[in-house]
Amino acid sequence: MTGNAGMEALIPIVNKVQDAFTQVGMNGMIDLPQIAVVGGQSAGKSSVLENCVGKDFLPRGSGIVTRRPLILQLNFIERGEWGEFLHAKGKKFTDFDEIRKEIEAETDRMTGHNKGISDVPINLRIFSPHVLNLTLIDLPGITKVPVGDQPPDIEFQIRGMIMQFISKPSCLILAVTPANSDLANSDALKLAKEVDPDGIRTIGVLTKLDLMDQGTDARDILENKILPLRRGYIGIVNRSQRDIDGKKDIRAAQEAERKYFMTHPSYRHLADRAGTKFLQKTLNQQLTNHIREVIPGLRKKLEEQLSSMESEVREFRNFKSSDASSKPRAMMQMVNRVTHDFEEAIQGGGNNVDTKKLSGGAKINQIFHGRFPGYLNEGRLDESELRKEIGFAIKNIHGVRSGLFTPDAAFEMTVKRQIETLSDPSMKCIQQVQTELNVVLQSCIDRIKNYPKLQYEIDSLVSTFLRECEQNCKDQINQLVAAELAYINTNHDDFIGFTSQAKSESVKDSQTSGQESQLIKKGWLSTTNVGLTKGLSKEYWFVLYTDALAWFKDESERDQKYYLNIDGLKMKQDEEEEEKSGFFHRKHKIYIFHPNTRYLFREYRELTLIAKDEEELEDWRASFLRAGIYTHRSHDQNFNSDDEDDGTIKTPVFEKIFDDPQLERQVEIIRTYVNSYMNIVRKTFRDIVPKHIMCLMVLKVKEFIEAELMPSLYSVGDPSDLMEESEDEVRRRDELIGMYEACKGAIKAISEVSSKTTSTPLPAPVVNNSINSNSSPSPNMNSHRKPPEPNVPQRPGSMRTNDVPSRTVVNRPAPRPAPAPPSSGRRPPSRPARPN
C-alpha cells in the first residue's frame, strides 16, 4: 500500500459503517465518501473494475448487464485472495467465476429475468494482495432504448438511480468515456457536469485508446485541454473482446498496456500517468484525500447517529437473551414501562403528548362532560309529546269516570318512563370509555412488541379484567336506575311541590336567571344549500348557545352570516341517503329543521351541516341535544285513522282529546312537576355516572396494572418463556449493536488520523468549456510560470506549446501543467518535448 497508513486504514472502517447501514436498510442515512463509476453501456466500465481487481468476476453480455448498484470494496491483505457478499455472511468465494454467478443470481432475485433494474445495492468485498484499499460503486450503464420487457422509461429510471448516488457532495465521480467517440457527446460527463459543474469531484477515464482511428489520438484530452477537469483524465487500454473470449490474463494485459503507453509517440511522455496501476493509485489517493476533506462533517453525523442509538444499545447490552437470571428483571422493566405509559395517558403529561387529537384521559373527560349530557337529553320528549303522554295517562287512569282531581299516578308513571330512558345513554357512556381504555392499552403494549408472548399475555390479562370492570359498572348503573324507579322523592329540596309557594317563586326566579344564553360549543362545519345546488358546500365557523346557533366567516367571529333561534328546532340524520352513498362515500351530516315545515331561515326549510368525521359528528350531535335540539320522531301513528287521504290536513288525535279545559290544566300541572323532577334525576346522573365509571373501571384497571399484573404474569408462565424475543428483534439488536460499534470505530479512526497527513493538493481551477488543440490555455492557469520576454516574436499559435525543448524561452503562453502524481506532494520534473 502507498500513502499515509493512518488515512488508508480509514477506508476499511468507512466500509464497515457502510455495510452496517446497508444491512438495516439505511445505507442512505449518512453520505459516506465513495467513488461512483458512471458510463455508457459500451464504455468499458466492467473492464476498468476488473483491471483494478486483477480478476474476471463481473457479468458480461449484451444490453444492460449491471441492473443493481454493486458496492465493490477492495481490501489489501498480505496473503490469500477471495470475495465475500454481505447477503451471504460467512461464505468465502475463492473462485471468481462463482462470484460472477452469485452477482447474476442476486440480481435476478430482486429484479427478475426481464432486464429490470433495482436501486437496492449488492455489497461485495474483495480481499487480495494485488489491490489497494478502495470503494467503488458500479452503476447500470446509461441506455436510451428499452430492450425486451424493460419499461419504456428505463432511461429515466437509470438516470434517476445514477443521480441518487452522484448528487451527494461526498461522492467522487469516475466518468468512463470511450476514446473512439466524441467527448462532447459523453453521457457520463454530461451527468457529472449537472451535479458537479466545476469538475471538482469528477475524475475522467478514457478507455479504448488503442481503437481510435489511425492518425488520431487523445493527447489533448489527457493533457486536460479539452473539457478540462480539476482532477484530470487518465488513459486506460482494456482487453479486447478477443482477449476476453480467449481468457487472456489480466496481469499480462496490464503489462501490454504499460508497453503501449511507453511506445506510443503521443502518450509516452504520459506513460507514468496512465494505465490501470496509475488509476488504482490515483483513486486510492483521491478517496483518502476526499475522506479527509469530509471528515469534520462525517464525524458530526456519526456522533449524532451514535447519540441517537446510545440508550437503546445500552438497554440491549444489559439484557442477554441467553441469561435466564436477567429475564425476570427485564420483564419487570417492561411491566413498569407499561404501567408508567398507562398512567401518563390517563393522568396527562409525559413526553409522548398527542398534538393531533384527544386521547387517553382527555378523551374520557370529553365523553363525560361533552357527550354524556347530550346523550341524557336524547330520550327527552319535547313539550308537545310530553303533554300528549300525560294526557293519555290521565284519561286512562280515570277510565269511564270524569276525574275531578289530578291523579298522582299519572305523574309517577310519566316520571318512571322518563327515568328508564336514562339507562341507554349511561351504557353508551360506559362503552365509549371502555373503548378508549382499550386504545390506551394497545398503544402502551405496542412498545413491547419485541416480546410477542409477553405482549399477548398482558393484553389478555388486562382486557379480561377490563371487561369484568365494565360489566360491574353496568350492573351498578342498572342498580342506580332501579333505585330511582323504586322511590320517587317528591320531598327533594329542588322539586316544585305543593307545600311551599315561596319555593315555587324562588324556582321561577332561578329559572329566569338561568335563561341567560350560555356557550355550548364552537367549531368548523360545512353547510350545503340543498335548495339550490346539491353537493356544493362551504365551511363556516359555528357557535352554539343554549338558545341560538350562529355561524361566521371565520373563527374571529366578526363577520356573522346568520343568527338562528333554536327554540322548537329538531335534528335528524338521513339514514336512507347514507345507505345509498355507501361506506366509502358517506358524508357525516346533520339536518336542522322546524317540525311544522315552515321556513327555517330565509328561503331554506332546513340547515344541512357536514362534519369531517364520525367523531366530530358525534360531538356536535351531543352538543345539539344539550342545547335542546332533540332527534325528530315520526308522529304518523297519532293521526286519526278515520281521516281520508284526500289532500286535506289531518287532525291529530292529541288535539281532539284535549278539548276539556280541566284536563288541560291537569296536564300542565303534571308537566311542570315531571320537568322539575327529571331535571333533578338528570343532574344526578350527570354527576354519579362518571364517578362510577372512574371508580369501577378507570382506577380499577390502573390499580390492576400497578399491583396485580406482575403476579398474574408469573401465574400464567415462566419469565424465560414470556421474555422470548421475536426473530426480528434479535436480528435488529445484532444489527444495531454492529452499526453502533462500526460508528464508534469510525469515530475513533477519525480521531487518530494525524492532521499532518500528506495529500496531493487539488489542482487549480480550469476553464470549464470546450478547448480544441489550437486554443491557448487560460492565462490564469499559468500564473506560476515565468512570463515571456518582451520584444521576442511569438511562434504561431497553431504550433504545440511543447514542440520546443522546455529550456528554450519563447514568447508564448506556457502549456498547461499536467496534474501532479497523487503519490507525492511534489511537482514532477519537466519532461522533454515530443519531437516533430
PDB file of N, CA and C in Angstrom, residues 485-546:
ATOM      1  N   LEU A 485     -86.204   4.324  40.209  1.00  0.00           N
ATOM      2  CA  LEU A 485     -87.569   3.866  39.928  1.00  0.00           C
ATOM      3  C   LEU A 485     -88.288   3.404  41.190  1.00  0.00           C
ATOM      4  N   ALA A 486     -87.509   2.925  42.165  1.00  0.00           N
ATOM      5  CA  ALA A 486     -88.125   2.369  43.378  1.00  0.00           C
ATOM      6  C   ALA A 486     -88.774   3.433  44.238  1.00  0.00           C
ATOM      7  N   TYR A 487     -88.245   4.631  44.224  1.00  0.00           N
ATOM      8  CA  TYR A 487     -88.784   5.654  45.127  1.00  0.00           C
ATOM      9  C   TYR A 487     -88.697   7.013  44.440  1.00  0.00           C
ATOM     10  N   ILE A 488     -89.885   7.618  44.217  1.00  0.00           N
ATOM     11  CA  ILE A 488     -89.957   8.954  43.630  1.00  0.00           C
ATOM     12  C   ILE A 488     -90.000   9.952  44.786  1.00  0.00           C
ATOM     13  N   ASN A 489     -88.922  10.640  44.994  1.00  0.00           N
ATOM     14  CA  ASN A 489     -88.784  11.520  46.151  1.00  0.00           C
ATOM     15  C   ASN A 489     -89.307  12.915  45.823  1.00  0.00           C
ATOM     16  N   THR A 490     -90.582  13.139  46.143  1.00  0.00           N
ATOM     17  CA  THR A 490     -91.190  14.452  45.875  1.00  0.00           C
ATOM     18  C   THR A 490     -90.880  15.461  46.973  1.00  0.00           C
ATOM     19  N   ASN A 491     -90.150  15.044  48.009  1.00  0.00           N
ATOM     20  CA  ASN A 491     -89.739  15.981  49.064  1.00  0.00           C
ATOM     21  C   ASN A 491     -88.327  16.523  48.839  1.00  0.00           C
ATOM     22  N   HIS A 492     -87.789  16.307  47.644  1.00  0.00           N
ATOM     23  CA  HIS A 492     -86.453  16.806  47.327  1.00  0.00           C
ATOM     24  C   HIS A 492     -86.441  18.328  47.380  1.00  0.00           C
ATOM     25  N   ASP A 493     -85.337  18.891  47.869  1.00  0.00           N
ATOM     26  CA  ASP A 493     -85.269  20.344  48.049  1.00  0.00           C
ATOM     27  C   ASP A 493     -85.433  21.106  46.741  1.00  0.00           C
ATOM     28  N   ASP A 494     -85.028  20.483  45.636  1.00  0.00           N
ATOM     29  CA  ASP A 494     -85.102  21.191  44.350  1.00  0.00           C
ATOM     30  C   ASP A 494     -86.383  20.908  43.579  1.00  0.00           C
ATOM     31  N   PHE A 495     -87.297  20.112  44.169  1.00  0.00           N
ATOM     32  CA  PHE A 495     -88.529  19.757  43.474  1.00  0.00           C
ATOM     33  C   PHE A 495     -89.620  20.787  43.745  1.00  0.00           C
ATOM     34  N   ILE A 496     -90.381  21.160  42.695  1.00  0.00           N
ATOM     35  CA  ILE A 496     -91.501  22.096  42.842  1.00  0.00           C
ATOM     36  C   ILE A 496     -92.690  21.310  43.366  1.00  0.00           C
ATOM     37  N   GLY A 497     -93.015  21.476  44.667  1.00  0.00           N
ATOM     38  CA  GLY A 497     -94.109  20.719  45.271  1.00  0.00           C
ATOM     39  C   GLY A 497     -95.322  21.584  45.551  1.00  0.00           C
ATOM     40  N   PHE A 498     -96.237  21.029  46.357  1.00  0.00           N
ATOM     41  CA  PHE A 498     -97.472  21.714  46.699  1.00  0.00           C
ATOM     42  C   PHE A 498     -97.332  22.559  47.949  1.00  0.00           C
ATOM     43  N   THR A 499     -96.253  22.377  48.686  1.00  0.00           N
ATOM     44  CA  THR A 499     -96.226  22.878  50.057  1.00  0.00           C
ATOM     45  C   THR A 499     -95.694  24.281  50.199  1.00  0.00           C
ATOM     46  N   SER A 500     -94.854  24.723  49.280  1.00  0.00           N
ATOM     47  CA  SER A 500     -94.167  25.988  49.512  1.00  0.00           C
ATOM     48  C   SER A 500     -94.306  26.892  48.290  1.00  0.00           C
ATOM     49  N   GLN A 501     -95.126  27.939  48.444  1.00  0.00           N
ATOM     50  CA  GLN A 501     -95.277  28.905  47.373  1.00  0.00           C
ATOM     51  C   GLN A 501     -93.984  29.697  47.194  1.00  0.00           C
ATOM     52  N   ALA A 502     -93.299  29.943  48.318  1.00  0.00           N
ATOM     53  CA  ALA A 502     -92.037  30.682  48.242  1.00  0.00           C
ATOM     54  C   ALA A 502     -91.003  29.886  47.456  1.00  0.00           C
ATOM     55  N   LYS A 503     -91.043  28.558  47.725  1.00  0.00           N
ATOM     56  CA  LYS A 503     -90.103  27.711  46.992  1.00  0.00           C
ATOM     57  C   LYS A 503     -90.380  27.775  45.498  1.00  0.00           C
ATOM     58  N   SER A 504     -91.679  27.780  45.127  1.00  0.00           N
ATOM     59  CA  SER A 504     -92.042  27.840  43.717  1.00  0.00           C
ATOM     60  C   SER A 504     -91.554  29.136  43.085  1.00  0.00           C
ATOM     61  N   GLU A 505     -91.766  30.231  43.835  1.00  0.00           N
ATOM     62  CA  GLU A 505     -91.336  31.510  43.290  1.00  0.00           C
ATOM     63  C   GLU A 505     -89.814  31.589  43.166  1.00  0.00           C
ATOM     64  N   SER A 506     -89.113  30.990  44.147  1.00  0.00           N
ATOM     65  CA  SER A 506     -87.648  31.007  44.076  1.00  0.00           C
ATOM     66  C   SER A 506     -87.157  30.186  42.884  1.00  0.00           C
ATOM     67  N   VAL A 507     -87.878  29.082  42.624  1.00  0.00           N
ATOM     68  CA  VAL A 507     -87.512  28.266  41.474  1.00  0.00           C
ATOM     69  C   VAL A 507     -87.743  29.034  40.186  1.00  0.00           C
ATOM     70  N   LYS A 508     -88.882  29.798  40.148  1.00  0.00           N
ATOM     71  CA  LYS A 508     -89.152  30.604  38.963  1.00  0.00           C
ATOM     72  C   LYS A 508     -88.065  31.646  38.748  1.00  0.00           C
ATOM     73  N   ASP A 509     -87.613  32.239  39.886  1.00  0.00           N
ATOM     74  CA  ASP A 509     -86.543  33.231  39.770  1.00  0.00           C
ATOM     75  C   ASP A 509     -85.258  32.591  39.238  1.00  0.00           C
ATOM     76  N   SER A 510     -84.967  31.379  39.754  1.00  0.00           N
ATOM     77  CA  SER A 510     -83.745  30.698  39.306  1.00  0.00           C
ATOM     78  C   SER A 510     -83.845  30.307  37.837  1.00  0.00           C
ATOM     79  N   GLN A 511     -85.085  29.925  37.410  1.00  0.00           N
ATOM     80  CA  GLN A 511     -85.261  29.598  36.003  1.00  0.00           C
ATOM     81  C   GLN A 511     -85.080  30.821  35.121  1.00  0.00           C
ATOM     82  N   THR A 512     -85.606  31.946  35.631  1.00  0.00           N
ATOM     83  CA  THR A 512     -85.467  33.178  34.855  1.00  0.00           C
ATOM     84  C   THR A 512     -84.009  33.577  34.710  1.00  0.00           C
ATOM     85  N   SER A 513     -83.276  33.458  35.825  1.00  0.00           N
ATOM     86  CA  SER A 513     -81.853  33.808  35.756  1.00  0.00           C
ATOM     87  C   SER A 513     -81.074  32.812  34.925  1.00  0.00           C
ATOM     88  N   GLY A 514     -81.586  31.575  34.865  1.00  0.00           N
ATOM     89  CA  GLY A 514     -80.882  30.556  34.096  1.00  0.00           C
ATOM     90  C   GLY A 514     -81.138  30.634  32.612  1.00  0.00           C
ATOM     91  N   GLN A 515     -82.022  31.562  32.195  1.00  0.00           N
ATOM     92  CA  GLN A 515     -82.330  31.676  30.789  1.00  0.00           C
ATOM     93  C   GLN A 515     -81.292  32.488  30.023  1.00  0.00           C
ATOM     94  N   GLU A 516     -80.272  32.982  30.710  1.00  0.00           N
ATOM     95  CA  GLU A 516     -79.225  33.702  30.012  1.00  0.00           C
ATOM     96  C   GLU A 516     -78.488  32.757  29.066  1.00  0.00           C
ATOM     97  N   SER A 517     -78.189  33.269  27.896  1.00  0.00           N
ATOM     98  CA  SER A 517     -77.554  32.454  26.874  1.00  0.00           C
ATOM     99  C   SER A 517     -76.156  32.029  27.326  1.00  0.00           C
ATOM    100  N   GLN A 518     -75.871  30.740  27.186  1.00  0.00           N
ATOM    101  CA  GLN A 518     -74.574  30.198  27.562  1.00  0.00           C
ATOM    102  C   GLN A 518     -73.962  29.462  26.358  1.00  0.00           C
ATOM    103  N   LEU A 519     -72.646  29.576  26.245  1.00  0.00           N
ATOM    104  CA  LEU A 519     -71.935  28.924  25.154  1.00  0.00           C
ATOM    105  C   LEU A 519     -71.841  27.421  25.415  1.00  0.00           C
ATOM    106  N   ILE A 520     -72.115  26.624  24.359  1.00  0.00           N
ATOM    107  CA  ILE A 520     -72.017  25.168  24.457  1.00  0.00           C
ATOM    108  C   ILE A 520     -70.847  24.631  23.632  1.00  0.00           C
ATOM    109  N   LYS A 521     -70.709  25.073  22.378  1.00  0.00           N
ATOM    110  CA  LYS A 521     -69.650  24.525  21.528  1.00  0.00           C
ATOM    111  C   LYS A 521     -69.345  25.477  20.385  1.00  0.00           C
ATOM    112  N   LYS A 522     -68.070  25.461  19.959  1.00  0.00           N
ATOM    113  CA  LYS A 522     -67.620  26.191  18.781  1.00  0.00           C
ATOM    114  C   LYS A 522     -66.850  25.225  17.873  1.00  0.00           C
ATOM    115  N   GLY A 523     -66.853  25.502  16.587  1.00  0.00           N
ATOM    116  CA  GLY A 523     -66.060  24.681  15.690  1.00  0.00           C
ATOM    117  C   GLY A 523     -66.434  24.883  14.232  1.00  0.00           C
ATOM    118  N   TRP A 524     -65.614  24.291  13.352  1.00  0.00           N
ATOM    119  CA  TRP A 524     -65.836  24.395  11.909  1.00  0.00           C
ATOM    120  C   TRP A 524     -66.796  23.303  11.450  1.00  0.00           C
ATOM    121  N   LEU A 525     -67.780  23.709  10.633  1.00  0.00           N
ATOM    122  CA  LEU A 525     -68.686  22.778   9.976  1.00  0.00           C
ATOM    123  C   LEU A 525     -68.925  23.274   8.556  1.00  0.00           C
ATOM    124  N   SER A 526     -69.204  22.363   7.679  1.00  0.00           N
ATOM    125  CA  SER A 526     -69.583  22.738   6.314  1.00  0.00           C
ATOM    126  C   SER A 526     -71.095  22.715   6.203  1.00  0.00           C
ATOM    127  N   THR A 527     -71.636  23.650   5.454  1.00  0.00           N
ATOM    128  CA  THR A 527     -73.074  23.688   5.245  1.00  0.00           C
ATOM    129  C   THR A 527     -73.350  23.704   3.758  1.00  0.00           C
ATOM    130  N   THR A 528     -74.408  23.026   3.360  1.00  0.00           N
ATOM    131  CA  THR A 528     -74.769  22.944   1.941  1.00  0.00           C
ATOM    132  C   THR A 528     -76.159  23.508   1.741  1.00  0.00           C
ATOM    133  N   ASN A 529     -76.369  24.246   0.674  1.00  0.00           N
ATOM    134  CA  ASN A 529     -77.665  24.836   0.350  1.00  0.00           C
ATOM    135  C   ASN A 529     -78.414  23.852  -0.539  1.00  0.00           C
ATOM    136  N   VAL A 530     -79.217  22.995   0.064  1.00  0.00           N
ATOM    137  CA  VAL A 530     -79.908  21.967  -0.711  1.00  0.00           C
ATOM    138  C   VAL A 530     -80.999  22.550  -1.572  1.00  0.00           C
ATOM    139  N   GLY A 531     -81.370  23.801  -1.335  1.00  0.00           N
ATOM    140  CA  GLY A 531     -82.411  24.418  -2.154  1.00  0.00           C
ATOM    141  C   GLY A 531     -81.927  24.822  -3.520  1.00  0.00           C
ATOM    142  N   LEU A 532     -80.610  25.001  -3.696  1.00  0.00           N
ATOM    143  CA  LEU A 532     -80.080  25.463  -4.978  1.00  0.00           C
ATOM    144  C   LEU A 532     -79.267  24.371  -5.666  1.00  0.00           C
ATOM    145  N   THR A 533     -78.098  24.102  -5.165  1.00  0.00           N
ATOM    146  CA  THR A 533     -77.207  23.141  -5.816  1.00  0.00           C
ATOM    147  C   THR A 533     -76.809  22.064  -4.821  1.00  0.00           C
ATOM    148  N   LYS A 534     -77.183  20.863  -5.115  1.00  0.00           N
ATOM    149  CA  LYS A 534     -76.827  19.756  -4.220  1.00  0.00           C
ATOM    150  C   LYS A 534     -75.351  19.424  -4.335  1.00  0.00           C
ATOM    151  N   GLY A 535     -74.761  19.071  -3.192  1.00  0.00           N
ATOM    152  CA  GLY A 535     -73.384  18.612  -3.189  1.00  0.00           C
ATOM    153  C   GLY A 535     -72.354  19.691  -2.965  1.00  0.00           C
ATOM    154  N   LEU A 536     -72.711  20.953  -3.244  1.00  0.00           N
ATOM    155  CA  LEU A 536     -71.763  22.037  -3.031  1.00  0.00           C
ATOM    156  C   LEU A 536     -71.854  22.512  -1.590  1.00  0.00           C
ATOM    157  N   SER A 537     -70.731  22.655  -0.929  1.00  0.00           N
ATOM    158  CA  SER A 537     -70.736  23.039   0.472  1.00  0.00           C
ATOM    159  C   SER A 537     -69.652  24.084   0.721  1.00  0.00           C
ATOM    160  N   LYS A 538     -69.815  24.823   1.801  1.00  0.00           N
ATOM    161  CA  LYS A 538     -68.852  25.838   2.199  1.00  0.00           C
ATOM    162  C   LYS A 538     -68.675  25.765   3.712  1.00  0.00           C
ATOM    163  N   GLU A 539     -67.456  26.003   4.165  1.00  0.00           N
ATOM    164  CA  GLU A 539     -67.126  25.854   5.573  1.00  0.00           C
ATOM    165  C   GLU A 539     -67.327  27.171   6.306  1.00  0.00           C
ATOM    166  N   TYR A 540     -67.949  27.091   7.486  1.00  0.00           N
ATOM    167  CA  TYR A 540     -68.173  28.263   8.333  1.00  0.00           C
ATOM    168  C   TYR A 540     -67.793  27.914   9.762  1.00  0.00           C
ATOM    169  N   TRP A 541     -67.611  28.954  10.553  1.00  0.00           N
ATOM    170  CA  TRP A 541     -67.318  28.810  11.980  1.00  0.00           C
ATOM    171  C   TRP A 541     -68.641  28.901  12.743  1.00  0.00           C
ATOM    172  N   PHE A 542     -69.077  27.786  13.347  1.00  0.00           N
ATOM    173  CA  PHE A 542     -70.367  27.717  14.029  1.00  0.00           C
ATOM    174  C   PHE A 542     -70.176  27.881  15.534  1.00  0.00           C
ATOM    175  N   VAL A 543     -71.116  28.625  16.148  1.00  0.00           N
ATOM    176  CA  VAL A 543     -71.122  28.833  17.597  1.00  0.00           C
ATOM    177  C   VAL A 543     -72.511  28.472  18.100  1.00  0.00           C
ATOM    178  N   LEU A 544     -72.572  27.490  19.001  1.00  0.00           N
ATOM    179  CA  LEU A 544     -73.841  27.010  19.546  1.00  0.00           C
ATOM    180  C   LEU A 544     -74.017  27.515  20.970  1.00  0.00           C
ATOM    181  N   TYR A 545     -75.151  28.207  21.207  1.00  0.00           N
ATOM    182  CA  TYR A 545     -75.523  28.680  22.536  1.00  0.00           C
ATOM    183  C   TYR A 545     -76.719  27.882  23.021  1.00  0.00           C
ATOM    184  N   THR A 546     -77.121  28.149  24.242  1.00  0.00           N
ATOM    185  CA  THR A 546     -78.284  27.443  24.787  1.00  0.00           C
ATOM    186  C   THR A 546     -79.586  27.874  24.127  1.00  0.00           C
TER     187      THR A 546
END
